[in-house]
Short mmCIF file of C-alpha atoms in Angstrom, two decimals:
data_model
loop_
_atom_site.label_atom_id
_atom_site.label_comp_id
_atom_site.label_asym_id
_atom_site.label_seq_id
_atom_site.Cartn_x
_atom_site.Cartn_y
_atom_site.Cartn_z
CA UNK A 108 0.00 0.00 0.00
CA UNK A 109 1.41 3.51 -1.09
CA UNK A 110 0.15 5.52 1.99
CA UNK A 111 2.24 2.94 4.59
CA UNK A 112 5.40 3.26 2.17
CA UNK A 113 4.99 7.18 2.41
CA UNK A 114 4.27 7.07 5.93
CA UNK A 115 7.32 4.91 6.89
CA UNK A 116 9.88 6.80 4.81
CA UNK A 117 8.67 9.71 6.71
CA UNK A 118 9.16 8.42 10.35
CA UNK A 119 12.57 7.77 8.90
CA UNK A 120 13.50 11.51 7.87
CA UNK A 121 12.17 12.40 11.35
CA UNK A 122 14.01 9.71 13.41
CA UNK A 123 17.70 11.43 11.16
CA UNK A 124 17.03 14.73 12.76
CA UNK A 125 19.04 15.00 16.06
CA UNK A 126 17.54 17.82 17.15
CA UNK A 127 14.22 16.40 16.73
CA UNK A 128 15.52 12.76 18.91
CA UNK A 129 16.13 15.38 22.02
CA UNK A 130 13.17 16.74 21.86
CA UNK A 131 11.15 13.50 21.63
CA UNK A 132 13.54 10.93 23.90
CA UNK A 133 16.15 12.38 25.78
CA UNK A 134 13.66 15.71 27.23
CA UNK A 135 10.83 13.17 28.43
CA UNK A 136 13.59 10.98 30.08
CA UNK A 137 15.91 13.78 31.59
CA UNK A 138 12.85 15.89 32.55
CA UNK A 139 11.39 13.01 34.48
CA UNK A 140 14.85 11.85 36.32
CA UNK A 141 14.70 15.10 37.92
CA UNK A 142 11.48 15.40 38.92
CA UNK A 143 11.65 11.45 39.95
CA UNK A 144 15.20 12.76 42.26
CA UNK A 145 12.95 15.75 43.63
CA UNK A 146 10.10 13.30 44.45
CA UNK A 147 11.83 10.00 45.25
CA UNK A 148 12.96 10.49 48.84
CA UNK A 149 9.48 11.40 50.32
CA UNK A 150 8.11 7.69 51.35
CA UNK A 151 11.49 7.91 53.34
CA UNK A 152 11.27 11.33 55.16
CA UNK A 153 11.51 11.71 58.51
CA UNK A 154 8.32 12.88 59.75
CA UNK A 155 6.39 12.85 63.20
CA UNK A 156 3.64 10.62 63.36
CA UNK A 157 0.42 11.97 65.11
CA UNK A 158 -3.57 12.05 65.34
CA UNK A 159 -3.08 8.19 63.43
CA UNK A 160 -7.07 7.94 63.34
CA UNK A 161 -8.08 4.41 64.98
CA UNK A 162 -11.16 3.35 66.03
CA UNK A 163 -12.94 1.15 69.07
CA UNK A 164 -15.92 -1.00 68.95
CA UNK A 165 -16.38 -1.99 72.29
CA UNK A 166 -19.26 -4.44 72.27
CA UNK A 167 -18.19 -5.51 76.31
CA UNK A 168 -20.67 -4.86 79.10
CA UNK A 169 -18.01 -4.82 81.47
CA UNK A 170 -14.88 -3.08 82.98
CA UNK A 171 -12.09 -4.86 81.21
CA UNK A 172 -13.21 -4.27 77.93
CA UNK A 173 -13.61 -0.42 79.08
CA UNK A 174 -10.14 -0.15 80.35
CA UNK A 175 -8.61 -0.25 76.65
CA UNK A 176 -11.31 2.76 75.88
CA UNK A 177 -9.70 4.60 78.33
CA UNK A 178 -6.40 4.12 77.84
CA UNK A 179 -6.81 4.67 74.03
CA UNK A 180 -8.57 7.77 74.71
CA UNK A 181 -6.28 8.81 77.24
CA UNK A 182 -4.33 12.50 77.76
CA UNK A 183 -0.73 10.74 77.10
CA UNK A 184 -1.92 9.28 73.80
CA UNK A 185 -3.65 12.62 72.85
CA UNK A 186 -0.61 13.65 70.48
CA UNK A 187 -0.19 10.72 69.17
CA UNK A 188 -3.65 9.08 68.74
CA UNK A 189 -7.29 10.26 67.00
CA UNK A 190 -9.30 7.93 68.78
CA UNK A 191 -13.06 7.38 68.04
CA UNK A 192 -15.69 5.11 69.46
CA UNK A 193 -17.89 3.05 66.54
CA UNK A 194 -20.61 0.36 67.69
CA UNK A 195 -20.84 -0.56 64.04
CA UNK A 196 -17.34 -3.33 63.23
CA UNK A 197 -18.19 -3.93 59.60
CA UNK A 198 -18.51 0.31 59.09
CA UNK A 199 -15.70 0.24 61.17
CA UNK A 200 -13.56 -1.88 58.96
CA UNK A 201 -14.97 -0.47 55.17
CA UNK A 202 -13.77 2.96 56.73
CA UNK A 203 -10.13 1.42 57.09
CA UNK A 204 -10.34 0.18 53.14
CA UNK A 205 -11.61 3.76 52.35
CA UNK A 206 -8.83 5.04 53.69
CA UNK A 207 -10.57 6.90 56.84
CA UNK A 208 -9.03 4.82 59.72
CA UNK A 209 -5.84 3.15 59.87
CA UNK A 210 -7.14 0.64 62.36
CA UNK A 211 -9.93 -0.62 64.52
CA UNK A 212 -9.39 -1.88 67.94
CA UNK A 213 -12.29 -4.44 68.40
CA UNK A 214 -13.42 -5.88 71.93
CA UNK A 215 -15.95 -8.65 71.66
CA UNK A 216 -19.61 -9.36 73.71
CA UNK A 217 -18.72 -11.04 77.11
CA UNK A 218 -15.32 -9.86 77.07
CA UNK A 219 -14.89 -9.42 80.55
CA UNK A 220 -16.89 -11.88 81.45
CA UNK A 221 -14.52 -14.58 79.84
CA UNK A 222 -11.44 -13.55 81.33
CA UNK A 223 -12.86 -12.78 85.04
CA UNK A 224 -14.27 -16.77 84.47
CA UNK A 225 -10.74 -18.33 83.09
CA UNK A 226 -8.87 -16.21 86.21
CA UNK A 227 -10.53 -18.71 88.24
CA UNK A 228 -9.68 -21.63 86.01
CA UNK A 229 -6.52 -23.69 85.42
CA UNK A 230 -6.53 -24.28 81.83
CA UNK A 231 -4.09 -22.09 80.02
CA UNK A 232 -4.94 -20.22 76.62
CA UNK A 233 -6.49 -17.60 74.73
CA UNK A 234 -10.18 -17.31 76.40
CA UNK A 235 -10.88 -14.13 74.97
CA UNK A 236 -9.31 -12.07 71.86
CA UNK A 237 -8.78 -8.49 71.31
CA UNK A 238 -9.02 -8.05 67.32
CA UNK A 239 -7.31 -5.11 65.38
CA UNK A 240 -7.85 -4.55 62.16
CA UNK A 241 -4.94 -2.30 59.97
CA UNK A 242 -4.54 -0.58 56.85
CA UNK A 243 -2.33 -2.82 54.98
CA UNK A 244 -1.02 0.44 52.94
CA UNK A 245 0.24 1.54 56.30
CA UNK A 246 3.95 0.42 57.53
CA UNK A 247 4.06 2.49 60.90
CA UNK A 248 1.07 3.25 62.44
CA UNK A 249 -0.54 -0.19 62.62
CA UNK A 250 2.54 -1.30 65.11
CA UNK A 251 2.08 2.01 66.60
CA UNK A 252 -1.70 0.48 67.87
CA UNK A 253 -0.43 -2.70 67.98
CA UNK A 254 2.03 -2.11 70.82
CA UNK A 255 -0.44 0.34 72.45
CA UNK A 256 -3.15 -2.45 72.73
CA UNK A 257 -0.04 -4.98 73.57
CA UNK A 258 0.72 -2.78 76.35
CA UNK A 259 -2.79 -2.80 77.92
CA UNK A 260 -3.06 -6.68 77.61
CA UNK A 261 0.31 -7.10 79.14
CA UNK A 262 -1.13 -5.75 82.23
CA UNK A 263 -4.53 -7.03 82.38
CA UNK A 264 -2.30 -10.41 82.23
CA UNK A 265 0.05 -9.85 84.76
CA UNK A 266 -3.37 -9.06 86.94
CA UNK A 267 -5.08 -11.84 85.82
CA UNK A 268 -2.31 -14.32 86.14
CA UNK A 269 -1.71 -13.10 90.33
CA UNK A 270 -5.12 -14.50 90.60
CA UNK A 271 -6.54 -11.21 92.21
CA UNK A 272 -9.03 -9.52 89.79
CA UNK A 273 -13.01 -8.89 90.34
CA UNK A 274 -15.26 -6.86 87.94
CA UNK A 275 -15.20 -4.37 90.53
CA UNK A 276 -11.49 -4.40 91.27
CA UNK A 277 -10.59 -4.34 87.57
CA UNK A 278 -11.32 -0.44 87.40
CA UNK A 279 -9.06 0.57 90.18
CA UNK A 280 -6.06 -0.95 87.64
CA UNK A 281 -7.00 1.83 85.04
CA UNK A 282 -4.14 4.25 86.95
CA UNK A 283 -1.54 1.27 87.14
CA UNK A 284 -2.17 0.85 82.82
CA UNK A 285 -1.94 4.81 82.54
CA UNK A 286 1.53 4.11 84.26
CA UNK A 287 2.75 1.71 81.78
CA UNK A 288 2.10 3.90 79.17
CA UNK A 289 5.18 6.05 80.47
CA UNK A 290 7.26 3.32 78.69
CA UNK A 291 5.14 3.12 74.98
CA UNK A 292 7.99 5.33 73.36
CA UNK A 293 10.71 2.25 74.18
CA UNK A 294 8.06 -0.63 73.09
CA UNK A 295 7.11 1.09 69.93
CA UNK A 296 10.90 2.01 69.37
CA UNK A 297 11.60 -2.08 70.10
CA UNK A 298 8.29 -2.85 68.00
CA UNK A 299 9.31 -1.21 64.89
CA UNK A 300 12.99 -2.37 65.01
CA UNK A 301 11.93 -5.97 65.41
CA UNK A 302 8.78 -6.20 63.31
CA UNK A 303 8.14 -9.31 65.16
CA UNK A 304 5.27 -9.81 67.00
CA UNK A 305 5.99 -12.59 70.46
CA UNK A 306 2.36 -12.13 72.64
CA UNK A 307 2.26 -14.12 75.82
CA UNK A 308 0.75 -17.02 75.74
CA UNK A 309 -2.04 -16.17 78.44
CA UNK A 310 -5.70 -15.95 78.93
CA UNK A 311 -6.00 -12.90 76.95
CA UNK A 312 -5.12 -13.46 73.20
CA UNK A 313 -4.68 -10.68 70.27
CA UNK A 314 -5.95 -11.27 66.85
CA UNK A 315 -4.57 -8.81 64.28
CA UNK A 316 -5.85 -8.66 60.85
CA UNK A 317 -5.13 -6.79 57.77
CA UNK A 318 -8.21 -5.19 56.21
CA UNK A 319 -8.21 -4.63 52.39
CA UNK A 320 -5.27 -4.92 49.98
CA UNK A 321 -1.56 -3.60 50.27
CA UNK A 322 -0.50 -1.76 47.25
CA UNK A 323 2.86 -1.81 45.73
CA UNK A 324 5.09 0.93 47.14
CA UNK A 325 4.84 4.83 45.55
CA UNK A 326 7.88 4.73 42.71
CA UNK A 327 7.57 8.11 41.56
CA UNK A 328 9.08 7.54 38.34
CA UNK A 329 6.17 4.91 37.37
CA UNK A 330 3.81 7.94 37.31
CA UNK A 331 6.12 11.07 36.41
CA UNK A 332 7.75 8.82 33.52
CA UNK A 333 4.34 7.92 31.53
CA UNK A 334 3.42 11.59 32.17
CA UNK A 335 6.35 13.20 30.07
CA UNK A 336 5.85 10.26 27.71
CA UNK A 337 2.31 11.25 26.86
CA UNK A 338 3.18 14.83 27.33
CA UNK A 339 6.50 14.93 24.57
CA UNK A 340 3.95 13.01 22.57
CA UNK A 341 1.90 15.75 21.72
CA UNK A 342 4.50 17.95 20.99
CA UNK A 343 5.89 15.34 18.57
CA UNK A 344 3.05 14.36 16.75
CA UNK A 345 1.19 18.02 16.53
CA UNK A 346 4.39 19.09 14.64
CA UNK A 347 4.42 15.86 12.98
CA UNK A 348 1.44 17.07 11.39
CA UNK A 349 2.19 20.83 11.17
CA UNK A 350 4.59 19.49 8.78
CA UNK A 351 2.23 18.74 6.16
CA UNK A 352 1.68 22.28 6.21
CA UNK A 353 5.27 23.20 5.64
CA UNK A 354 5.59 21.05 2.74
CA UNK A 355 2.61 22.81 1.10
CA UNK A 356 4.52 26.66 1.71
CA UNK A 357 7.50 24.89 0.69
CA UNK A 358 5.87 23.33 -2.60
CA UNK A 359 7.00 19.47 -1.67
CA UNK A 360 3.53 18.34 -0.95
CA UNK A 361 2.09 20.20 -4.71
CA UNK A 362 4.40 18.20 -6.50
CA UNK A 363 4.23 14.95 -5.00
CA UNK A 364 0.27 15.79 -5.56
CA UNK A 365 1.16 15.86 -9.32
CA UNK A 366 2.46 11.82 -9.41
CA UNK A 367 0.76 9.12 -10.14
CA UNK A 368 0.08 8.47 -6.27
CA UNK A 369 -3.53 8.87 -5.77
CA UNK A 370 -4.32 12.26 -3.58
CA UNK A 371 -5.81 10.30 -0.94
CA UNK A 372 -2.98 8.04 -0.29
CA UNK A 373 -0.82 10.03 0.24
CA UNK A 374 -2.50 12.59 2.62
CA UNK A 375 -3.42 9.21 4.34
CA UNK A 376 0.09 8.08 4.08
CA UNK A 377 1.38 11.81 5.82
CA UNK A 378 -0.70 11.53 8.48
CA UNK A 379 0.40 7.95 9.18
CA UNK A 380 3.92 9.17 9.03
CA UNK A 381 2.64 10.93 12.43
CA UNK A 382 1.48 7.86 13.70
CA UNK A 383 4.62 5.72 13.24
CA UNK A 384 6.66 8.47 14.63
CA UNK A 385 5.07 8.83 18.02
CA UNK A 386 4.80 4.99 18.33
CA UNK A 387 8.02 4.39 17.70
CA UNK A 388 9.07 7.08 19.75
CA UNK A 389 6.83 5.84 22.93
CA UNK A 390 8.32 2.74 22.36
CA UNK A 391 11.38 3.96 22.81
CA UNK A 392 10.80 5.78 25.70
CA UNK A 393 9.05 2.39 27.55
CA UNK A 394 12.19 0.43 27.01
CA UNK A 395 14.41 3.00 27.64
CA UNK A 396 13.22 3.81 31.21
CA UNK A 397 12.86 0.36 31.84
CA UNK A 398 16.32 -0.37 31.76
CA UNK A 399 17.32 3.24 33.06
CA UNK A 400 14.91 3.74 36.01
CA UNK A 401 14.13 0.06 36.48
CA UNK A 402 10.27 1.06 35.80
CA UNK A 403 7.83 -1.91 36.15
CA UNK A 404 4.92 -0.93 33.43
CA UNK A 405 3.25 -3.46 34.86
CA UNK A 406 1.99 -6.94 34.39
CA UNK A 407 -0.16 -6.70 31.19
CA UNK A 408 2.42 -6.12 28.51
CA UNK A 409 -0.57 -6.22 26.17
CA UNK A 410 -2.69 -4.15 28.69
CA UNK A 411 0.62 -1.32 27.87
CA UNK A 412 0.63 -2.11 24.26
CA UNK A 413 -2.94 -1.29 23.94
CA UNK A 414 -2.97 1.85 25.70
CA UNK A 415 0.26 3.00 23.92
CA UNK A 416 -1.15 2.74 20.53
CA UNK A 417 -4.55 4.33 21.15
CA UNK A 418 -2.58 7.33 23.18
CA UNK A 419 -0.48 7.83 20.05
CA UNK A 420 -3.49 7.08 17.91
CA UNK A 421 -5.58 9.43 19.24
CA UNK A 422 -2.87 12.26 19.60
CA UNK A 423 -2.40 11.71 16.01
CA UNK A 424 -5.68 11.95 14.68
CA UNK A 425 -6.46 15.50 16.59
CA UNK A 426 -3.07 17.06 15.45
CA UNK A 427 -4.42 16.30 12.30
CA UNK A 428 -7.37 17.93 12.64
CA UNK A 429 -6.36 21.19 14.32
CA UNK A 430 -3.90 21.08 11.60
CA UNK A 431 -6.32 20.55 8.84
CA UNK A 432 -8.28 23.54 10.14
CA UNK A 433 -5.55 25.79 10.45
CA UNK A 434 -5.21 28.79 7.99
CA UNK A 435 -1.54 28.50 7.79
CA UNK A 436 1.26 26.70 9.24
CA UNK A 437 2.06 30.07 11.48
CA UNK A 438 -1.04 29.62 13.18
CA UNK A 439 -1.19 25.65 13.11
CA UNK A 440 1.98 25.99 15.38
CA UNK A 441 0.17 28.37 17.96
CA UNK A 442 -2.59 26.10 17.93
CA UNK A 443 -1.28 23.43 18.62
CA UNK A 444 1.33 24.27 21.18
CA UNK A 445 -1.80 25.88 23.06
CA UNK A 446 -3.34 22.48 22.87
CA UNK A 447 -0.39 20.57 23.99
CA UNK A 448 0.40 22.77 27.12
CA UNK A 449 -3.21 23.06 28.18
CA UNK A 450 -3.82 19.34 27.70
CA UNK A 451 -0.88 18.09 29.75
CA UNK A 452 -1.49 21.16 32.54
CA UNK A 453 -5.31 19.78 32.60
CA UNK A 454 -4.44 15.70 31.98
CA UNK A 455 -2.50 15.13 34.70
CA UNK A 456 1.01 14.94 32.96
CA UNK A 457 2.74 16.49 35.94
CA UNK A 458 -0.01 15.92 38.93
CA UNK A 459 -2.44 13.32 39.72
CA UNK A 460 -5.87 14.22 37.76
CA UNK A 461 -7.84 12.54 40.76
CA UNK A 462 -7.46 15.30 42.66
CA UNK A 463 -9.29 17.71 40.70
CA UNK A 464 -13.34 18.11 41.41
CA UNK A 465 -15.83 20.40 39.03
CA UNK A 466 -15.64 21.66 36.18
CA UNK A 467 -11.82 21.50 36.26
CA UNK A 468 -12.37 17.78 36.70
CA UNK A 469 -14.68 17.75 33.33
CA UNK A 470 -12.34 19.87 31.06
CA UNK A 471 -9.95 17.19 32.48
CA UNK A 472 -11.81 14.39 30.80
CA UNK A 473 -11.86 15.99 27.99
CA UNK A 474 -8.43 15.72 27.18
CA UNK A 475 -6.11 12.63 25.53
CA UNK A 476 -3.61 13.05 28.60
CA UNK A 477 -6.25 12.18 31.03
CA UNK A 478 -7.44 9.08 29.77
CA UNK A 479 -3.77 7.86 28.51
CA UNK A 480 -2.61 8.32 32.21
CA UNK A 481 -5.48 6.90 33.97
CA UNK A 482 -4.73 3.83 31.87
CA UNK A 483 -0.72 4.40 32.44
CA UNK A 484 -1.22 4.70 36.18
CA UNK A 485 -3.71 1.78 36.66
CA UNK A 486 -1.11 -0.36 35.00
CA UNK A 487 2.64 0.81 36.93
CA UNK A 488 0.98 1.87 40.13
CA UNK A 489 -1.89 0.09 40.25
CA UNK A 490 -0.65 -3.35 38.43
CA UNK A 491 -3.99 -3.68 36.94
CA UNK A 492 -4.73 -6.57 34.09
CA UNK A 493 -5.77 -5.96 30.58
CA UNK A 494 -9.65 -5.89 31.10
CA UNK A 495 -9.26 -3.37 33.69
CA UNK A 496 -7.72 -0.62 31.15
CA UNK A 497 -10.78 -1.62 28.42
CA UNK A 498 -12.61 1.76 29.77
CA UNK A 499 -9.24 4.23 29.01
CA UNK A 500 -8.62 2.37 25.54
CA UNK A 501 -11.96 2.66 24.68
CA UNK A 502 -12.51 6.58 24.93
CA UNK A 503 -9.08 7.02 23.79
CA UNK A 504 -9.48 4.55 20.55
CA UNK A 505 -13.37 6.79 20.17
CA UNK A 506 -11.46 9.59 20.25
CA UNK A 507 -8.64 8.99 17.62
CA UNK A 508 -11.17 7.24 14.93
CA UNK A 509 -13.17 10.28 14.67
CA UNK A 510 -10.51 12.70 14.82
CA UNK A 511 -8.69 10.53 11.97
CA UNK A 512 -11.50 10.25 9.77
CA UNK A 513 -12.46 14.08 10.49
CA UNK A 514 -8.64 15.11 9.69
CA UNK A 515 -8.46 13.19 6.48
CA UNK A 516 -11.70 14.38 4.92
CA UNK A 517 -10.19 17.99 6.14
CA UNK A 518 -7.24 17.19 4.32
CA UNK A 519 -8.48 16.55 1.48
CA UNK A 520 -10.94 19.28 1.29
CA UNK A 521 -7.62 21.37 1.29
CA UNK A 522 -5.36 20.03 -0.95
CA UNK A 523 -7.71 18.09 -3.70
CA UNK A 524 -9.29 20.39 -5.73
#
């Protein structure tokens, strides 16, 4: 087919031009080491950890099960904790998932009841569990709780063990716990140096549980990477297709009109000269930080492949159009540099587009940049399979098959007379 054989010999004219490789590789990659430098050390800041919001569903009638209220709720654990008190576990535990709570502290029916009726017994083991539930995308503050509520059963054990507890006795301890909490700051230093959990094997057990999924760790090159990618991208292929314009001024494009080459052809083959170009230069840029930055795109390769070639698809497709409505190749260039800047401010090229809300949030949608990195960041953040990226490819593949099919008939309305 003439139009692929025009198209491919001018991805190759492009791909000769030095000037034009920095733009389209080496900017993208340099651009988003720094940023990625900038960004990469914040997971492993130094920063004080306060108000860590947990919650307690204390479903106990009697004293024991009270005591850990207290304590959590306590004036010496004001700084550090944002205790609340739920009835509710299940709301208790979507809340952690939602990202609300980083753990719930649960105490079941009959608490105190069990452990007052095992004091008296001789049989040794867990009679009664306090459960916490964590945020698994957590790493400090659920061994933070952990050691808190480790610190209260400690002493309810020691008590119970001496074999001189009562329901009524049990709230005079309350001051002794408040004591023990003098010494939290060298458990939770010995807690998060270990990692290791060793409970006593006593009457009073502790169940802890993980609620929801752990994600992978932040890399902030696996979002700022695929941003500059899709961002270059625009650049590359709106001037890809400006250049149809500059062959026109420059009288290439009349006399190639005047060959044998059928008209539509070859404006098809010029604007898949565009096409090739930014694929082949995405490619590049998805193996090249790959074995520069060690970036994981994920675990769909096809998932990446799909996403890459609608992205460059539909970037192609409205370059071609603005072009094809352009005047002149003076004010193509405005045009589409005005497009490009807007689309990666607006797309979430250099922030995360979930933040925004409104009508900032709909001119987001609107744009190729905000679909392409939704899709990007589900895939090397998220680790997402193939079907879950469907939604993304599909406005982005809607997008670049009308704005194709709207640039060519433009095209041709200019230059076929």
């Amino acid at each position: 087919m003439r139009a692929l054989y025009i198209g491919w010999k001018d991805t190759l004219r492009r791909f000769r031009d030095w000037k034009a490789l920095a733009g389209m590789l080496a900017a993208p990659l340099l651009i988003s080491a720094l940023i990625g430098l900038a960004f990469g050390n914040l997971d492993d800041a130094e920063t004080p950890i306060s108000d860590i919001a947990v919650a307690v569903v204390n479903h106990d009638q009697g004293e024991l099960g009270q005591i850990y209220v207290d304590v959590l709720h306590s004036e010496d654990l004001a700084d550090l904790l944002a205790p609340e008190t739920m009835d509710d576990l299940v709301a208790a535990q979507q809340r952690i998932r939602e990202g609300e709570l980083r753990a719930v502290v649960s105490i079941p029916a009959g608490f105190s009841d069990s452990l007052l009726e095992g004091a008296q017994g001789s049989d040794f083991g867990p009679l009664a569990e306090v459960k916490i539930f964590t945020d698994p995308t957590a790493n400090i503050s659920p061994f933070i709780i952990q050691s808190i509520v480790e610190q209260i059963s400690t002493g309810l054990n020691s008590v119970l063990l001496s074999g001189q507890i009562s329901a009524l006795q049990a709230s005079e301890y309350a001051a002794l716990l408040g004591e023990r909490m003098a010494g939290i700051g060298q458990a939770i230093s010995a807690q998060l140096t270990e990692q290791n959990l060793n409970i006593r094997q006593s009457r009073l057990g502790l169940d802890v549980t993980q609620t929801g999924e752990a994600g992978p760790a932040f890399d902030p090159y696996a979002f700022f990477i695929p941003g500059m990618a899709v961002f270059f991208l625009m650049f590359s292929v709106f001037d890809g297709s400006r250049s149809i314009l500059q062959e026109q001024t420059r009288g290439t494009l009349p006399r190639l009109m005047t060959t044998p080459t059928p008209h539509s052809q070859i404006i098809l083959g010029k604007m898949l000269g565009t096409f090739f170009t930014g694929l082949l230069q995405f490619a590049l840029l998805v193996l090249a930080s790959s074995l520069l930055f060690g970036i994981n795109w994920g675990s769909s390769p096809a998932g990446v492949l799909l996403i890459m070639v609608l992205t460059v698809f539909a970037a192609s497709g409205l370059g071609a159009l603005l072009t094809s409505a352009a005047r002149n190749e003076s004010q193509a260039g405005i045009v589409v540099s005005a497009v490009s800047l807007i689309f990666g401010a607006l797309g979430g090229s250099f922030f995360p587009a979930s933040n925004l809300s409104g009508i900032v949030d709909l001119a987001s949608r609107l744009t190729i940049n905000r679909w392409a990195m939704e899709g990007f960041t589900k895939l090397t953040i998220g680790q997402a399979g193939f079907y879950d990226i469907l939604p993304e490819a599909g406005v982005l593949g809607a997008i670049g098959l009308v704005t194709f099919v709207l640039a060519l008939y433009g095209f041709r309305r200019r230059f076929v007379r």
